[in-house]
Structure formats: C-alpha cells, structure tokens
PDB file of C-alpha atoms in Angstrom:
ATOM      1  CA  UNK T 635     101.727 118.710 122.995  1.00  0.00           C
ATOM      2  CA  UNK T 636     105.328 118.106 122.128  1.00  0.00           C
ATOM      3  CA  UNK T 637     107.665 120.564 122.066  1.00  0.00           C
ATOM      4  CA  UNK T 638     108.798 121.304 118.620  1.00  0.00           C
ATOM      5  CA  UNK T 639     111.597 123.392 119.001  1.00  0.00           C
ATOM      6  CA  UNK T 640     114.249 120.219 118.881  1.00  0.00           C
ATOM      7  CA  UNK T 641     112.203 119.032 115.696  1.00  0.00           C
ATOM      8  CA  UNK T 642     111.631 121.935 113.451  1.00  0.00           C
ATOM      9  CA  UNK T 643     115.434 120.779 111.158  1.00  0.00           C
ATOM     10  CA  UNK T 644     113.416 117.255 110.666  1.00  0.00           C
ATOM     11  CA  UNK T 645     110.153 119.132 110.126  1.00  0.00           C
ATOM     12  CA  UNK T 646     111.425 121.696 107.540  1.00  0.00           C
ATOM     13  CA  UNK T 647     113.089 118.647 105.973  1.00  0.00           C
ATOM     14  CA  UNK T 648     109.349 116.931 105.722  1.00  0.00           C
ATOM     15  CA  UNK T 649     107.895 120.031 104.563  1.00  0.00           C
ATOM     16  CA  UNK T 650     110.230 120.419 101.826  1.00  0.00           C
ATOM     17  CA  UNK T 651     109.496 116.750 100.580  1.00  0.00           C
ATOM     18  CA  UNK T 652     106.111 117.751 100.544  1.00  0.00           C
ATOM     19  CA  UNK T 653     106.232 121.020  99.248  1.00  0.00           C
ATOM     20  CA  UNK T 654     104.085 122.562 101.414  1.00  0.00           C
ATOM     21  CA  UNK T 655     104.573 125.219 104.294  1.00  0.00           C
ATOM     22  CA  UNK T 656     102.600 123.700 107.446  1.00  0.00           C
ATOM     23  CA  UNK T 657     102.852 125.385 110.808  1.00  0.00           C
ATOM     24  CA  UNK T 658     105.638 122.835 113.055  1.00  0.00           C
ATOM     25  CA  UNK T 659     103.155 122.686 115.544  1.00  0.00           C
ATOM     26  CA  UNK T 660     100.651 121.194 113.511  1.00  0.00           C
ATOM     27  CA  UNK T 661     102.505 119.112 111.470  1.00  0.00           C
ATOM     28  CA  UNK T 662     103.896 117.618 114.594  1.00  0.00           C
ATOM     29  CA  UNK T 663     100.715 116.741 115.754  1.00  0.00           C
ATOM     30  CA  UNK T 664      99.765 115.013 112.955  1.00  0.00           C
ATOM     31  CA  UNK T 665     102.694 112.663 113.471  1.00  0.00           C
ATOM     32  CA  UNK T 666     102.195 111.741 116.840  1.00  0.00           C
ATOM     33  CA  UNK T 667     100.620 108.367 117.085  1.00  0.00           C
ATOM     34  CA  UNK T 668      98.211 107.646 119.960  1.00  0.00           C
ATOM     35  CA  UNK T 669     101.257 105.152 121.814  1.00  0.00           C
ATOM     36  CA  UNK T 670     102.974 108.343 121.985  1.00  0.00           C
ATOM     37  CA  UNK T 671     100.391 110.337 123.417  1.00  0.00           C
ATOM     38  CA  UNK T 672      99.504 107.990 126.233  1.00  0.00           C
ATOM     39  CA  UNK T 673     103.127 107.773 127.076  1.00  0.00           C
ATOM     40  CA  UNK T 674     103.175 111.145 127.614  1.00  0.00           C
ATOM     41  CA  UNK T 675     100.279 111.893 129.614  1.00  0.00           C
ATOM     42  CA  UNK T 676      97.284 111.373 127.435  1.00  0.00           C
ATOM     43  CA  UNK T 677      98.417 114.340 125.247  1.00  0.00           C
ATOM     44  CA  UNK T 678      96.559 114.743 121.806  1.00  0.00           C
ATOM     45  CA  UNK T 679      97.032 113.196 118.721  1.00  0.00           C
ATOM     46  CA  UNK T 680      97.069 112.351 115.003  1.00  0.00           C
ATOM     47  CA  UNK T 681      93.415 110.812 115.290  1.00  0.00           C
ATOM     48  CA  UNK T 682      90.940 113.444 114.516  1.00  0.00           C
ATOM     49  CA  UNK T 683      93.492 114.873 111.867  1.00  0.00           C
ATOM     50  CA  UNK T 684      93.693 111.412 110.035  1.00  0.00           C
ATOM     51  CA  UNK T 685      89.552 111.679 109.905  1.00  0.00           C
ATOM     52  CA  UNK T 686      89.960 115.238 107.790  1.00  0.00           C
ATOM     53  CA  UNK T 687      92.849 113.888 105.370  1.00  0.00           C
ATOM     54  CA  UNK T 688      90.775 110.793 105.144  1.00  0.00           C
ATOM     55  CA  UNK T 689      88.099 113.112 103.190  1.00  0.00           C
ATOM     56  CA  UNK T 690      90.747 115.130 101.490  1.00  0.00           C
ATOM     57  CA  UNK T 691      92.292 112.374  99.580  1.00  0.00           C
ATOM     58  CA  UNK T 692      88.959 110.381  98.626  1.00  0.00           C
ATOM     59  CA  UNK T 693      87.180 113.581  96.920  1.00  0.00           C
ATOM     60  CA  UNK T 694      90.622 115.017  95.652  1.00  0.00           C
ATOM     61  CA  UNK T 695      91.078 111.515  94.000  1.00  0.00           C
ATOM     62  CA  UNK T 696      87.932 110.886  92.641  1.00  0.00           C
ATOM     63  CA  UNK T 697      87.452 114.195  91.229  1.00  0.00           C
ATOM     64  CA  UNK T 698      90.693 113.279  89.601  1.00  0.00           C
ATOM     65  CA  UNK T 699      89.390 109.592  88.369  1.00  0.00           C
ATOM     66  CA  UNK T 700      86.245 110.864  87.561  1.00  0.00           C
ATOM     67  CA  UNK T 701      87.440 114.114  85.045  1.00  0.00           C
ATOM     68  CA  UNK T 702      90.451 112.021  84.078  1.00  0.00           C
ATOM     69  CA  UNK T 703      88.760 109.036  82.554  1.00  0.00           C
ATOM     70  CA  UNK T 704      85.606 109.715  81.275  1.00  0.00           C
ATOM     71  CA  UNK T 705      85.039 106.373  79.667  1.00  0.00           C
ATOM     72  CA  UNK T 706      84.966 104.540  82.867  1.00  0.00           C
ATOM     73  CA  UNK T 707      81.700 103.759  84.223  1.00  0.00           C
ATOM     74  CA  UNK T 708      81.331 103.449  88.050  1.00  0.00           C
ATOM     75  CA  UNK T 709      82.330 100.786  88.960  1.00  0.00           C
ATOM     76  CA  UNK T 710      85.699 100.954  87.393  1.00  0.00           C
ATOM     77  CA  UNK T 711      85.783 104.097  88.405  1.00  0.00           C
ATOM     78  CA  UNK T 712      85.343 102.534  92.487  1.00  0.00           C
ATOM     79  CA  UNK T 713      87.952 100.027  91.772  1.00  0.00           C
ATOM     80  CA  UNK T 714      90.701 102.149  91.053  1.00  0.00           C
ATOM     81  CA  UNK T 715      89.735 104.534  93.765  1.00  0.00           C
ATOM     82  CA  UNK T 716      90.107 101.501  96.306  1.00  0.00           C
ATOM     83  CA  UNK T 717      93.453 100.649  94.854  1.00  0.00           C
ATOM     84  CA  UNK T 718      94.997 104.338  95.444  1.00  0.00           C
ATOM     85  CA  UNK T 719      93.505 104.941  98.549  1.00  0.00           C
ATOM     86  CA  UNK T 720      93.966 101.745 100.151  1.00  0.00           C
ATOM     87  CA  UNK T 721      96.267 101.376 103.173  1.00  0.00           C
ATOM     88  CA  UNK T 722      98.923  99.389 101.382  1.00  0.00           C
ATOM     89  CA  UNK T 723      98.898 102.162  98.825  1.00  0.00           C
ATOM     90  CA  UNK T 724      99.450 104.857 100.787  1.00  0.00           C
ATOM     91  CA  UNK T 725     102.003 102.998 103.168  1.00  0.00           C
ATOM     92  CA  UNK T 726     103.892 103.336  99.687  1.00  0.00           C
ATOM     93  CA  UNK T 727     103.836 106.495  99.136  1.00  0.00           C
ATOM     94  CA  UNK T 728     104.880 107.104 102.750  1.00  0.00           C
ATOM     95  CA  UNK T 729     107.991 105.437 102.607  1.00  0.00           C
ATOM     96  CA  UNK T 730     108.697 107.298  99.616  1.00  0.00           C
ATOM     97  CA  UNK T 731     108.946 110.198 101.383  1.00  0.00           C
ATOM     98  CA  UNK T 732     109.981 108.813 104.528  1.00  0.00           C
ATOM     99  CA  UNK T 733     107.287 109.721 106.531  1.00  0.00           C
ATOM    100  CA  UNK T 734     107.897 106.291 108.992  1.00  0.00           C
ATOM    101  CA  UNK T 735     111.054 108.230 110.208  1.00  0.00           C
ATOM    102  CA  UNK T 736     109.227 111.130 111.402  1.00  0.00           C
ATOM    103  CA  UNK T 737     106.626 109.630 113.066  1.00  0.00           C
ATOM    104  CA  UNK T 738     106.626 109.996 117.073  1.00  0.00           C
ATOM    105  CA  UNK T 739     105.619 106.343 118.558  1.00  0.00           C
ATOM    106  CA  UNK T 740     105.227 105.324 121.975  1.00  0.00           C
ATOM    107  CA  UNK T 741     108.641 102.998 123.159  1.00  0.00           C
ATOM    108  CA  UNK T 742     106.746  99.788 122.481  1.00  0.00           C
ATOM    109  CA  UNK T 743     105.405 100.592 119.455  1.00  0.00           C
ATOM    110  CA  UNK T 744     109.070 101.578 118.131  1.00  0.00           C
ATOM    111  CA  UNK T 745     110.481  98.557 119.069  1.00  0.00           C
ATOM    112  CA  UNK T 746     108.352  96.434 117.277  1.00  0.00           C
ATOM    113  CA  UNK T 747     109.027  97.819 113.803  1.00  0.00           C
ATOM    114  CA  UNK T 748     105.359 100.981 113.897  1.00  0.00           C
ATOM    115  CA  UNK T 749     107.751 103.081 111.858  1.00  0.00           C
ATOM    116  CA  UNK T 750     107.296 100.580 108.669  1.00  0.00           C
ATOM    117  CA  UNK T 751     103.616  99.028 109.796  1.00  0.00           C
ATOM    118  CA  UNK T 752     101.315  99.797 106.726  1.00  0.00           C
ATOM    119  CA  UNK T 753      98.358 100.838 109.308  1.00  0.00           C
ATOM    120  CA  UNK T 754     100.702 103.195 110.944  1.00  0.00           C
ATOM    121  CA  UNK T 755     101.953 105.116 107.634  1.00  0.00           C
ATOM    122  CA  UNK T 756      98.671 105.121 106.059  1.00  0.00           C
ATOM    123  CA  UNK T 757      96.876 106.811 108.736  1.00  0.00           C
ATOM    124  CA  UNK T 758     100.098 109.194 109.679  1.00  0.00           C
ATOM    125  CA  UNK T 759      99.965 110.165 105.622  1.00  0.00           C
ATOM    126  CA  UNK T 760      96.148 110.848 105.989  1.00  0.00           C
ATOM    127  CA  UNK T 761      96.765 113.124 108.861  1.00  0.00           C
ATOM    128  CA  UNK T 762      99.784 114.883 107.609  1.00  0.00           C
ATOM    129  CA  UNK T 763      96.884 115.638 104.342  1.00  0.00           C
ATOM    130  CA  UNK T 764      94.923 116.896 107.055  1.00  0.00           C
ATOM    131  CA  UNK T 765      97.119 119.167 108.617  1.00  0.00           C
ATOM    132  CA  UNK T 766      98.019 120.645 105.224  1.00  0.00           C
ATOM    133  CA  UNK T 767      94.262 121.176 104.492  1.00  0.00           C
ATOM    134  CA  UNK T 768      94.076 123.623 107.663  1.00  0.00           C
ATOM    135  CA  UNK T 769      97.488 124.867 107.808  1.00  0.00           C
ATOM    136  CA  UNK T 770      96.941 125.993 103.357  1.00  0.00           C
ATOM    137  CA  UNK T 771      93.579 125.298 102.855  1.00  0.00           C
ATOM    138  CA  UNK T 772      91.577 123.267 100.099  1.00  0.00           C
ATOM    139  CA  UNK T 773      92.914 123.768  97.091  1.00  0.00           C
ATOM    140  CA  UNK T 774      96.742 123.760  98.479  1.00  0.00           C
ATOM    141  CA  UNK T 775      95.600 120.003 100.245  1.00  0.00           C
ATOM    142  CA  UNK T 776      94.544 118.712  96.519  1.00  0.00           C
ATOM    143  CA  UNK T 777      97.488 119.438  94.933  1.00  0.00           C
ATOM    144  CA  UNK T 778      99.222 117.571  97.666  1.00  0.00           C
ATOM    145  CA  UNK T 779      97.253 114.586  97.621  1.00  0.00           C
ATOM    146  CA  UNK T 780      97.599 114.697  93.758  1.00  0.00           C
ATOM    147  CA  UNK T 781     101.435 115.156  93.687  1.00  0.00           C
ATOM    148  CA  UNK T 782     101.502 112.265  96.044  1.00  0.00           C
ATOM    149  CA  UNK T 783      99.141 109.737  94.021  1.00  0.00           C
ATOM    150  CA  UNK T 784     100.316 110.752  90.659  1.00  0.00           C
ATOM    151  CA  UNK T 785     102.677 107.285  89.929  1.00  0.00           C
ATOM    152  CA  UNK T 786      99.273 105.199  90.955  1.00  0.00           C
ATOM    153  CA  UNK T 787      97.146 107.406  88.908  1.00  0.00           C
ATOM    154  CA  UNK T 788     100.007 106.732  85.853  1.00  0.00           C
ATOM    155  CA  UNK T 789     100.028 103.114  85.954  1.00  0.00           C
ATOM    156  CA  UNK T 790      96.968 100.791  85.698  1.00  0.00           C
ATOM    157  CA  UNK T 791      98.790  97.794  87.226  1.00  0.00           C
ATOM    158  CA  UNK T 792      99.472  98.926  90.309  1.00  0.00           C
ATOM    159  CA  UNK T 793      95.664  99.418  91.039  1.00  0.00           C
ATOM    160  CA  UNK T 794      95.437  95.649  90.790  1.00  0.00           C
ATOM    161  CA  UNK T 795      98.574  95.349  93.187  1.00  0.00           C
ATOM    162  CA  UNK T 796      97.489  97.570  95.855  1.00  0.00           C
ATOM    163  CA  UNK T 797      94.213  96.413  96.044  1.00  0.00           C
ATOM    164  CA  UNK T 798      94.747  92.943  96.679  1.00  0.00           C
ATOM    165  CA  UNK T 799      98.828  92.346  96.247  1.00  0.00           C
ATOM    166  CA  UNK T 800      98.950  88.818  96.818  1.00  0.00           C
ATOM    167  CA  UNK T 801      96.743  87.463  93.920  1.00  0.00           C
ATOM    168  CA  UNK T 802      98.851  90.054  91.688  1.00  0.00           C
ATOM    169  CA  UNK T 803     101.545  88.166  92.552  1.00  0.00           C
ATOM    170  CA  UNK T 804     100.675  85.017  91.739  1.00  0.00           C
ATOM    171  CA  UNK T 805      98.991  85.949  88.764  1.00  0.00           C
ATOM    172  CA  UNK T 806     102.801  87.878  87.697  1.00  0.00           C
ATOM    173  CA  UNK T 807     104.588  84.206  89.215  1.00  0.00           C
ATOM    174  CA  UNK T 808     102.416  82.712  86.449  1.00  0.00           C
ATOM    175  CA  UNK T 809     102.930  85.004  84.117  1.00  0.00           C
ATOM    176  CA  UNK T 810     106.665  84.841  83.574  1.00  0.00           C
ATOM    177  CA  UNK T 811     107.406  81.316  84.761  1.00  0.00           C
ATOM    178  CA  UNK T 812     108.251  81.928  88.436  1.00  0.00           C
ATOM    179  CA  UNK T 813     107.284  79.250  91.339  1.00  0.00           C
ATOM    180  CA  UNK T 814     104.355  80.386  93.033  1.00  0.00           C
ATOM    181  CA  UNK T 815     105.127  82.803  96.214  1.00  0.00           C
ATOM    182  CA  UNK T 816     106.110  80.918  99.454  1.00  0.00           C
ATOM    183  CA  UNK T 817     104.735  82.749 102.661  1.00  0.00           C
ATOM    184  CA  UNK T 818     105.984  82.303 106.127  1.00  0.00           C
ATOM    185  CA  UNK T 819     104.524  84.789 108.980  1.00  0.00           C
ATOM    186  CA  UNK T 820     105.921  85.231 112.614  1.00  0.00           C
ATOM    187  CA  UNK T 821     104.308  87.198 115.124  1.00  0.00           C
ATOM    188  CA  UNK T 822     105.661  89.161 118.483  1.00  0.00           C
ATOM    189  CA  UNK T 823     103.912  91.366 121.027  1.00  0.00           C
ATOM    190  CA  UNK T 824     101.216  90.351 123.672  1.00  0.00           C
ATOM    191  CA  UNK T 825      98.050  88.988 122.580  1.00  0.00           C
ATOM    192  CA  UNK T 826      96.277  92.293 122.286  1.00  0.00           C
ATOM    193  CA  UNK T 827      99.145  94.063 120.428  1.00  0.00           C
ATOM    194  CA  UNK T 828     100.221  91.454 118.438  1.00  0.00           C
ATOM    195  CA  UNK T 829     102.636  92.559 115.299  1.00  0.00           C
ATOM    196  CA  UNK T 830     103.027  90.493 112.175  1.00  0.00           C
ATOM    197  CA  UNK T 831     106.060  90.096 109.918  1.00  0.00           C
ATOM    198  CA  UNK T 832     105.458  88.251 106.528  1.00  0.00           C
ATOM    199  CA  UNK T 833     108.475  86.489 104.182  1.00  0.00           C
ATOM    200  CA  UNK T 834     107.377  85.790 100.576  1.00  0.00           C
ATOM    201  CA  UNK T 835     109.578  83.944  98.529  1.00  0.00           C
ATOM    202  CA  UNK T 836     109.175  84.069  94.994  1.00  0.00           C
ATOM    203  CA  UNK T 837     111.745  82.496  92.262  1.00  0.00           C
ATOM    204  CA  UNK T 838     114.624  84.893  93.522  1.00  0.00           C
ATOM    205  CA  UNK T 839     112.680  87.380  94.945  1.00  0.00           C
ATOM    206  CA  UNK T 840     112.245  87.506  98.978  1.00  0.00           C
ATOM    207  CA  UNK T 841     110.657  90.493 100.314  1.00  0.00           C
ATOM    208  CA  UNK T 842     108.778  91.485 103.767  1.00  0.00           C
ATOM    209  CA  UNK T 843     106.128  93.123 105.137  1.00  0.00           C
ATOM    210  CA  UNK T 844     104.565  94.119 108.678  1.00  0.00           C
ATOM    211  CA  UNK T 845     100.887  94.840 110.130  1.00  0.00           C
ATOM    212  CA  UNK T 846      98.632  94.201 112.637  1.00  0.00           C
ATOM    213  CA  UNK T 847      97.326  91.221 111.592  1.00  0.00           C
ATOM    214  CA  UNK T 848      98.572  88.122 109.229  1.00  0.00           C
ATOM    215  CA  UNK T 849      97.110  88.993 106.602  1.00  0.00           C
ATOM    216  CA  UNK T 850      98.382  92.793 106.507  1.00  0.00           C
ATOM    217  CA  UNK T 851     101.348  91.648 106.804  1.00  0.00           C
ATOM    218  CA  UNK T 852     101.497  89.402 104.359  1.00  0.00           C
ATOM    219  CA  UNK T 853      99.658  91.608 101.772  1.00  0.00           C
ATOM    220  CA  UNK T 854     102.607  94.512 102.506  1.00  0.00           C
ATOM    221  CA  UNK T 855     105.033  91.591 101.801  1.00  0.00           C
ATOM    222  CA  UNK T 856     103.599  90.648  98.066  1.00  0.00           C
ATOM    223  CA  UNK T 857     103.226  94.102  97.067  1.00  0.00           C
ATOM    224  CA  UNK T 858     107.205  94.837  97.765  1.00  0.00           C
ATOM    225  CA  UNK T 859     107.403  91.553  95.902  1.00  0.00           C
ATOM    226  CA  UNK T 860     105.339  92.747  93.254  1.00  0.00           C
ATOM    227  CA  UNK T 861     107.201  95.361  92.691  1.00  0.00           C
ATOM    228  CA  UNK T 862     110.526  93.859  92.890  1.00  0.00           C
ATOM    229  CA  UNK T 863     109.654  90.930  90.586  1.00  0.00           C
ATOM    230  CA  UNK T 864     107.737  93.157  87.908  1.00  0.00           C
ATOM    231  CA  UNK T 865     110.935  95.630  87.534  1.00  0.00           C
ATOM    232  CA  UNK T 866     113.000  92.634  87.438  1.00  0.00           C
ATOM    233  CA  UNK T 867     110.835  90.878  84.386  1.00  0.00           C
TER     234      UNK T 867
END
C-alpha cells in the first residue's frame, strides 16, 4: 500500500470535490491503477473496488431512470442507462472533477497520456464510487453517483453522444451545415500496450481523444467534438 501521508492535501482536495468524507487510505487505493501496483511490488489495487462501484452506479442509476421517467418502456429505459454509464460517459465526468490528476500510474503508463485514457478514468471513477460505498455506506454512495450523473440525466442529447459519439457527430455536421468529421489516429507503445490518439476535424472544430484501441480513441475524440461543436451552434 502507498503511503498516504504525502497525499492526504491532494486527497482532502478530491474529497471535497466529491463531497464525501472517505478514509485517505481507501480512497488512495482506489486510485492506484494496476501499472502502479506492479511497479511497486505487486501491491494491491483499484480492481476489486472498480467491481463494487461498477454495481453502485448501475442500480443507483436505474432506480433513478426507472422512478424518474415513468413513461419509458424498457428499452428506452436500457438505452439511456448505456449512455450514462458508458466509459466515455464517465471519462467525462472524471475530468470534471479531475480525477486523471490523482490517479497513481505506473511510469509507462504516465508517459503515454493514462491520466486522460477514457478506460483509465472510467474504471478509477467506478472505484472511487466503490470506496465511498464502504467508507459511508449505501445510501451516502447513491447520492454520489447521482450528484455526479445529474448533467447526463438533464439532457437527452448527450445519451445519444455518449453512447456512440461519432454518429452524433455526423448526424450534428449534417445538421448545421458543417463538412463531415475528418479522423486521423496515431498509435505509440509496444504491440501489447499499444495507446491510441484520435484528431477529428470538423468545420472549425479539432478535438482529441485517447484509448486503448482505435476506435476508443476516436470515439473520446467526437464526443469532445460533440460537445465543442453543439455549444458553438
């Protein structure tokens, strides 16, 4: 385990954007990533906690959908469940709170760019849930998960965007007149750790995105283009 003492200014800090007590220790541990464990000895890590917050979120969001909108039959119901709880989704919310910069990576993950990699933020968020579900308890986790999803919950079109960001696009290119998006994906790392970084070029728009594989990548680069060309029409 790490020692917390040196990080309990940047954990209090995290805390407070959550607005929710959770013992350093255990926060910590749910933001260390496995590279940083097994550069450290094969310590634990954020695994096991991402598999509890995984839980957390999906019945604290569907109870949500599902007393919310009672018009909605199931399977629109599914839909926008996918769209909040989708790794692209919650990669945004992380970065609104600036999770990525709290997140302890091995060296080689660091350098090539894990602190904004959709997969990474996702599953750190999901962890962090976790934590808060053992450190507060149930009801405490919810209304975490709730505060967090709220601006997804609020507006319909981002369900389409985070669910699959690079038809929105187009279909929003389309819409108001734009060229279609432009893509252009280059890749570093060794074959088994490759990472992806995506350009999308839309009218005046450029915006990118990272992942693990092309097609992350390039999905994390339409939905920052989404959102950039939507507040702009």
């Amino acid at each position: 385990m790490t020692d917390v003492t040196a990080e309990r200014p940047a954990l209090a800090d995290l805390s407070q954007k959550l607005g929710v007590d959770i013992d350093p220790e255990l926060l910590s541990l749910a933001l260390t990533h496995r590279s940083w464990a097994y550069e450290h000895g094969q310590g634990p890590h954020n695994e096991r906690l991402e598999f509890l917050g995984d839980s957390v979120l999906g019945q604290a969001v569907t109870v949500r959908l599902f007393t919310r909108h009672p018009d909605l039959d199931e399977g629109a119901l599914a839909k926008r469940r996918a769209g909040v709880v989708s790794t692209v989704a919650l990669a945004e919310i992380a970065r609104g709170i600036d999770l990525g910069s709290h997140v302890m990576l091995g060296r080689g993950e660091d350098l090539t760019g894990g602190r904004d990699k959709d997969s990474i933020l996702a599953d750190t968020m999901e962890a962090v849930i976790g934590a808060t579900y053992l450190a507060v308890g149930p009801e405490a986790a919810t209304a975490l998960v709730l505060r967090l999803v709220e601006p997804l919950l609020d507006d319909p079109d981002r369900y389409g965007a985070a669910i699959d960001p690079k038809t929105s696009l187009q279909e929003l290119a389309a819409r108001i007149g734009t060229p279609p998006p432009v893509y252009h994906v280059t890749a570093t790392g060794p074959d088994h750790d490759r990472t992806f970084v995506a350009t999308v070029s839309v009218g005046a728009v450029v915006a990118e995105g990272t992942g693990s594989s092309k097609k992350h990548a390039e999905m994390a680069a339409a939905l920052r283009a989404w959102h950039e060309l939507s507040a702009r029409a």
